[in-house]
CSV table of C-alpha atoms and ligand atoms in Angstrom, one decimal:
chain,number,residue,atom,x,y,z
A,284,MET,CA,0.0,0.0,0.0
A,285,SER,CA,1.3,3.4,-0.9
A,286,LEU,CA,2.3,5.7,1.9
A,287,ARG,CA,1.7,8.8,-0.2
A,288,ASN,CA,-1.2,11.0,0.5
A,289,SER,CA,-4.4,10.0,-1.3
A,290,GLU,CA,-6.8,12.4,-3.1
A,291,HIS,CA,-9.0,12.4,0.0
A,292,ARG,CA,-6.7,12.3,3.1
A,293,TRP,CA,-3.2,12.8,4.5
A,294,ASN,CA,-1.5,9.4,5.1
A,295,TRP,CA,0.1,8.6,8.4
A,296,PRO,CA,3.7,9.7,7.6
A,297,SER,CA,2.4,13.2,6.8
A,298,GLN,CA,0.2,13.1,10.0
A,299,VAL,CA,3.1,12.0,12.2
A,300,LEU,CA,5.3,14.7,10.8
A,301,HIS,CA,2.6,17.4,11.1
A,302,TRP,CA,1.6,16.7,14.7
A,303,SER,CA,5.1,15.9,16.1
A,304,ILE,CA,6.5,19.2,14.5
A,305,ALA,CA,3.5,21.1,15.8
A,306,ALA,CA,4.0,19.9,19.4
A,307,LEU,CA,7.8,20.5,19.2
A,308,ILE,CA,7.4,24.1,17.9
A,309,LEU,CA,4.8,25.0,20.5
A,310,GLY,CA,6.9,23.4,23.3
A,311,LEU,CA,10.0,25.2,22.0
A,312,ALA,CA,8.3,28.6,21.9
A,313,ALA,CA,7.4,28.1,25.6
A,314,LEU,CA,10.9,26.9,26.4
A,315,GLY,CA,12.4,29.8,24.5
A,316,PHE,CA,10.5,32.4,26.5
A,317,LEU,CA,11.5,30.6,29.6
A,318,LEU,CA,15.2,31.0,28.6
A,319,GLY,CA,14.8,34.7,28.6
A,320,GLU,CA,13.7,34.6,32.3
A,321,LEU,CA,16.4,32.3,33.6
A,322,PRO,CA,19.5,33.7,35.4
A,323,ARG,CA,22.5,33.3,33.1
A,324,SER,CA,24.2,30.6,35.2
A,325,PRO,CA,25.9,27.4,34.2
A,326,LYS,CA,23.4,25.7,36.4
A,327,TYR,CA,20.8,26.3,33.7
A,328,PHE,CA,22.9,25.5,30.6
A,329,TRP,CA,21.1,22.2,30.3
A,330,VAL,CA,17.8,24.1,29.6
A,331,TYR,CA,19.6,26.0,26.7
A,332,ASP,CA,21.1,22.8,25.5
A,333,LEU,CA,17.7,21.1,25.5
A,334,HIS,CA,16.1,24.0,23.6
A,335,LYS,CA,18.9,23.9,21.0
A,336,SER,CA,18.9,20.2,20.5
A,337,LEU,CA,15.1,20.0,20.2
A,338,GLY,CA,15.2,23.0,17.8
A,339,LEU,CA,17.8,21.2,15.6
A,340,THR,CA,15.5,18.2,15.7
A,341,VAL,CA,12.7,20.4,14.2
A,342,LEU,CA,15.1,21.5,11.5
A,343,ALA,CA,15.9,17.8,10.6
A,344,LEU,CA,12.2,16.9,10.7
A,345,MET,CA,11.4,19.9,8.5
A,346,VAL,CA,13.9,18.8,5.9
A,347,LEU,CA,12.3,15.3,5.9
A,348,ARG,CA,8.9,16.9,5.8
A,349,LEU,CA,9.6,19.1,2.8
A,350,ILE,CA,11.1,16.2,0.9
A,351,TRP,CA,8.1,14.0,1.9
A,352,ARG,CA,5.6,16.7,0.9
A,353,LEU,CA,7.2,17.1,-2.5
A,354,TYR,CA,7.2,13.4,-3.0
A,355,ALA,CA,3.8,12.4,-1.5
A,356,GLY,CA,1.7,15.4,-2.7
A,357,ALA,CA,-1.4,16.7,-1.0
A,358,PRO,CA,-5.0,15.7,-1.0
A,359,LYS,CA,-7.4,17.6,-3.2
A,360,PRO,CA,-9.3,20.5,-1.6
A,361,VAL,CA,-12.3,19.3,0.4
A,362,PRO,CA,-15.3,19.4,-2.0
A,363,GLY,CA,-17.1,22.7,-1.9
A,364,THR,CA,-14.0,24.8,-0.9
A,365,PRO,CA,-14.1,28.1,-2.8
A,366,THR,CA,-11.0,28.8,-4.9
A,367,TRP,CA,-10.0,31.8,-2.8
A,368,GLN,CA,-10.1,29.8,0.4
A,369,HIS,CA,-7.9,27.1,-1.0
A,370,ALA,CA,-5.5,29.8,-2.2
A,371,VAL,CA,-5.4,31.5,1.2
A,372,ALA,CA,-4.8,28.1,2.9
A,373,SER,CA,-1.9,27.3,0.5
A,374,VAL,CA,-0.2,30.6,1.0
A,375,THR,CA,-0.5,30.2,4.8
A,376,HIS,CA,0.9,26.6,4.7
A,377,TRP,CA,3.9,27.7,2.7
A,378,ALA,CA,4.5,30.7,4.9
A,379,ILE,CA,4.4,28.3,7.9
A,380,TYR,CA,7.0,26.1,6.1
A,381,ILE,CA,9.3,29.2,5.6
A,382,MET,CA,9.0,30.2,9.3
A,383,ALA,CA,9.4,26.7,10.6
A,384,PHE,CA,12.8,26.7,8.8
A,385,ALA,CA,13.7,30.3,9.7
A,386,MET,CA,13.3,29.6,13.4
A,387,PRO,CA,15.8,26.8,13.9
A,388,ILE,CA,18.3,28.2,11.3
A,389,SER,CA,18.3,31.7,13.0
A,390,GLY,CA,18.7,30.0,16.4
A,391,TRP,CA,21.7,28.0,15.1
A,392,LEU,CA,23.2,31.1,13.5
A,393,TYR,CA,22.7,33.1,16.7
A,394,ASP,CA,24.4,30.3,18.7
A,395,SER,CA,27.3,30.2,16.1
A,396,ALA,CA,27.8,34.0,15.7
A,397,SER,CA,27.7,34.5,19.5
A,398,GLY,CA,30.9,32.5,19.9
A,399,LEU,CA,29.3,30.5,22.7
A,400,ARG,CA,30.7,27.2,24.1
A,401,ALA,CA,30.5,24.1,21.9
A,402,LEU,CA,27.0,23.0,21.0
A,403,LYS,CA,26.3,19.3,21.7
A,404,PHE,CA,23.3,17.6,20.1
A,405,PHE,CA,21.7,15.8,23.1
A,406,LYS,CA,25.2,15.2,24.4
A,407,LEU,CA,25.8,12.9,21.4
A,408,PHE,CA,28.0,14.9,19.1
A,409,THR,CA,29.3,18.4,18.5
A,410,VAL,CA,27.3,20.5,16.1
A,411,PRO,CA,29.4,22.6,13.7
A,412,LYS,CA,29.2,26.4,14.0
A,413,LEU,CA,27.8,28.2,11.0
A,414,SER,CA,30.0,31.2,11.3
A,415,ALA,CA,32.9,32.7,13.3
A,416,PRO,CA,31.9,35.0,16.2
A,417,ASN,CA,30.3,38.1,14.6
A,418,PRO,CA,28.3,40.6,16.7
A,419,ASP,CA,26.3,42.0,13.7
A,420,LEU,CA,25.3,38.6,12.5
A,421,LYS,CA,24.5,37.6,16.1
A,422,ASN,CA,22.1,40.6,16.4
A,423,LEU,CA,20.5,40.0,13.1
A,424,ALA,CA,20.0,36.3,13.9
A,425,PHE,CA,18.5,37.1,17.3
A,426,ASP,CA,16.1,39.6,15.7
A,427,ILE,CA,14.9,37.0,13.2
A,428,HIS,CA,14.6,34.5,16.0
A,429,SER,CA,12.6,36.7,18.4
A,430,TRP,CA,10.4,38.4,15.8
A,431,GLY,CA,10.0,35.2,13.8
A,432,ILE,CA,8.3,33.4,16.6
A,433,TRP,CA,5.5,36.0,16.7
A,434,ILE,CA,5.0,35.7,12.9
A,435,LEU,CA,5.0,31.9,13.2
A,436,LEU,CA,2.6,31.9,16.2
A,437,ALA,CA,0.2,34.3,14.4
A,438,LEU,CA,0.2,32.1,11.3
A,439,VAL,CA,-0.4,29.0,13.4
A,440,LEU,CA,-3.2,30.7,15.3
A,441,ALA,CA,-5.0,31.6,12.1
A,442,HIS,CA,-4.3,28.1,10.7
A,443,ALA,CA,-5.6,26.2,13.8
A,444,GLY,CA,-8.6,28.6,14.0
A,445,ALA,CA,-9.4,27.8,10.3
A,446,ALA,CA,-9.1,24.0,11.0
A,447,LEU,CA,-11.5,24.3,13.9
A,448,TRP,CA,-13.9,26.5,12.0
A,449,HIS,CA,-14.0,23.9,9.2
A,450,HIS,CA,-14.7,21.2,11.8
A,451,PHE,CA,-17.2,22.8,14.0
A,452,ILE,CA,-18.9,25.4,11.8
A,453,GLN,CA,-18.5,24.2,8.2
A,454,LYS,CA,-18.7,20.6,9.4
A,455,ASP,CA,-16.4,19.3,6.7
A,456,ARG,CA,-13.5,16.8,6.7
A,457,THR,CA,-10.6,19.2,6.7
A,458,LEU,CA,-9.5,18.4,10.3
A,459,MET,CA,-10.5,14.7,10.2
A,460,ARG,CA,-8.3,14.0,7.2
A,461,MET,CA,-5.3,15.2,9.2
A,462,LEU,CA,-6.2,12.7,12.0
A,463,PRO,CA,-6.0,8.9,12.0
A,464,ALA,CA,-8.4,7.2,9.5
A,465,SER,CA,-9.7,5.0,12.2
A,466,LEU,CA,-11.4,8.0,13.8
A,467,GLU,CA,-13.5,8.5,10.7
A,468,LYS,CA,-16.3,6.2,9.6
A,469,ASP,CA,-16.3,7.0,5.9
A,470,THR,CA,-12.9,8.0,4.5
A,471,THR,CA,-13.8,7.9,0.8
A,472,THR,CA,-15.7,11.1,0.4
B,786,HEM,C1,3.0,24.7,15.3
B,786,HEM,C2,1.8,24.2,14.9
B,786,HEM,C3,1.5,23.8,13.5
B,786,HEM,C4,2.2,23.9,12.3
B,786,HEM,C5,3.7,24.3,12.1
B,786,HEM,C6,1.3,23.4,11.3
B,786,HEM,C7,1.7,23.3,9.9
B,786,HEM,C8,0.9,22.8,8.9
B,786,HEM,C9,1.2,22.8,7.5
B,786,HEM,C10,2.5,23.4,6.9
B,786,HEM,C11,0.2,22.2,6.8
B,786,HEM,C12,0.1,22.0,5.3
B,786,HEM,C13,0.4,20.5,5.1
B,786,HEM,C14,1.5,20.4,4.2
B,786,HEM,O1,1.5,20.9,3.1
B,786,HEM,O2,2.5,19.7,4.6
B,786,HEM,C15,-0.8,21.9,7.8
B,786,HEM,C16,-2.0,21.2,7.5
B,786,HEM,C17,-3.0,21.1,8.4
B,786,HEM,N1,-3.0,21.4,9.8
B,786,HEM,FE1,-1.5,22.3,10.8
B,786,HEM,N2,0.1,23.1,11.8
B,786,HEM,C18,0.2,23.4,13.1
B,786,HEM,C19,-0.9,23.2,14.1
B,786,HEM,C20,-2.1,22.7,13.7
B,786,HEM,C21,-3.2,22.7,14.7
B,786,HEM,C22,-3.1,23.1,16.2
B,786,HEM,C23,-4.3,22.2,14.0
B,786,HEM,C24,-5.7,21.9,14.4
B,786,HEM,C25,-6.4,22.5,15.3
B,786,HEM,C26,-3.8,21.9,12.6
B,786,HEM,C27,-4.6,21.4,11.6
B,786,HEM,C28,-4.2,21.1,10.3
B,786,HEM,C29,-5.0,20.5,9.3
B,786,HEM,C30,-6.5,20.0,9.5
B,786,HEM,C31,-4.3,20.5,8.1
B,786,HEM,C32,-4.7,19.9,6.8
B,786,HEM,C33,-5.3,21.0,6.0
B,786,HEM,C34,-5.9,20.5,4.6
B,786,HEM,O3,-6.1,19.3,4.5
B,786,HEM,O4,-6.1,21.3,3.7
B,786,HEM,N3,-2.5,22.3,12.5
B,786,HEM,N4,-0.4,22.3,9.0
B,787,HEM,C1,11.6,25.6,15.7
B,787,HEM,C2,12.6,25.8,16.5
B,787,HEM,C3,12.8,26.9,17.5
B,787,HEM,C4,11.8,27.7,18.1
B,787,HEM,C5,10.3,27.7,17.9
B,787,HEM,C6,12.5,28.6,19.0
B,787,HEM,C7,11.9,29.6,19.8
B,787,HEM,C8,12.6,30.5,20.6
B,787,HEM,C9,11.9,31.5,21.4
B,787,HEM,C10,10.5,31.9,21.4
B,787,HEM,C11,12.9,32.2,22.1
B,787,HEM,C12,12.7,33.4,23.0
B,787,HEM,C13,13.0,34.6,22.1
B,787,HEM,C14,12.9,35.9,22.9
B,787,HEM,O1,13.3,35.9,24.1
B,787,HEM,O2,12.5,36.9,22.3
B,787,HEM,C15,14.1,31.5,21.8
B,787,HEM,C16,15.4,31.8,22.4
B,787,HEM,C17,16.5,31.2,22.1
B,787,HEM,N1,16.7,30.2,21.1
B,787,HEM,FE1,15.3,29.3,20.1
B,787,HEM,N2,13.8,28.3,19.0
B,787,HEM,C18,14.0,27.3,18.1
B,787,HEM,C19,15.3,26.8,17.7
B,787,HEM,C20,16.5,27.1,18.2
B,787,HEM,C21,17.8,26.5,17.9
B,787,HEM,C22,17.9,25.4,16.8
B,787,HEM,C23,18.7,27.2,18.6
B,787,HEM,C24,20.2,27.0,18.6
B,787,HEM,C25,20.9,26.0,18.0
B,787,HEM,C26,18.1,28.2,19.4
B,787,HEM,C27,18.7,29.0,20.3
B,787,HEM,C28,18.1,29.9,21.1
B,787,HEM,C29,18.8,30.7,22.1
B,787,HEM,C30,20.3,30.6,22.5
B,787,HEM,C31,17.8,31.5,22.7
B,787,HEM,C32,18.0,32.4,23.9
B,787,HEM,C33,18.3,33.8,23.5
B,787,HEM,C34,18.6,34.5,24.8
B,787,HEM,O3,17.8,34.7,25.7
B,787,HEM,O4,19.8,34.9,24.9
B,787,HEM,N3,16.7,28.1,19.2
B,787,HEM,N4,13.9,30.5,20.9
């Protein structure tokens, strides 16, 4: 059986990627804001390291997701969706893709350009630095990282709101087809 997405629903690899990345991004946003509140003491380095390692995990998953999305395609719009709505949804989805790459890349650049101590991925291996210490690049990367989260959160809020609106008000399959098929009685329409 093909693991690609069908005309009618997202298959499980797309769903696993969607929900795991969504949970990681929301958790990382909370952890990121917590970082700002923590005293800058070696006692809390592990929280920074956790944020950075989970952030790099999102980057790896996003690369996988983009490749998978290009290979596996997307279901057709839910029947009855006006063209403008489909266009707005597509633009929002691709904007989310861009921001979900921009966040971890800017974080990694910020870490690199700050000239901080070596970055270990979950204590497993040392992650290469993307640049030599560079205060201008460090400031730019931090601006992208700290403004980017608000852009991403605004997009996700609109996106999740639209999904719930489809489910509860429009009463169509938009949300159900991003959830396991076993939750839905009729998956063919
Ligand atoms: C950080 C959180 C989230 C991110 C980054 C995210 C990202 C995305 C992206 C990029 C797509 C397009 C699918 C693709 O082309 O790969 C998508 C689809 C979808 N998302 Fe999310 N999402 C998030 C949270 C949510 C939440 C909270 C909900 C539900 C309340 C949701 C419901 C959906 C649904 C139903 C689709 C399928 C839309 C369709 O079939 O047209 N997402 N999401
Ligand atoms: C999807 C991935 C990521 C998200 C959603 C995210 C989110 C955030 C947020 C919301 C903040 C707080 C910003 C502020 O105080 O204005 C933050 C701070 C930070 N992030 Fe990330 N981050 C991600 C990935 C990364 C990565 C991969 C790294 C490094 C390799 C990183 C390094 C940092 C550092 C060092 C700070 C603290 C800045 C400071 O207070 O000095 N982040 N992150």
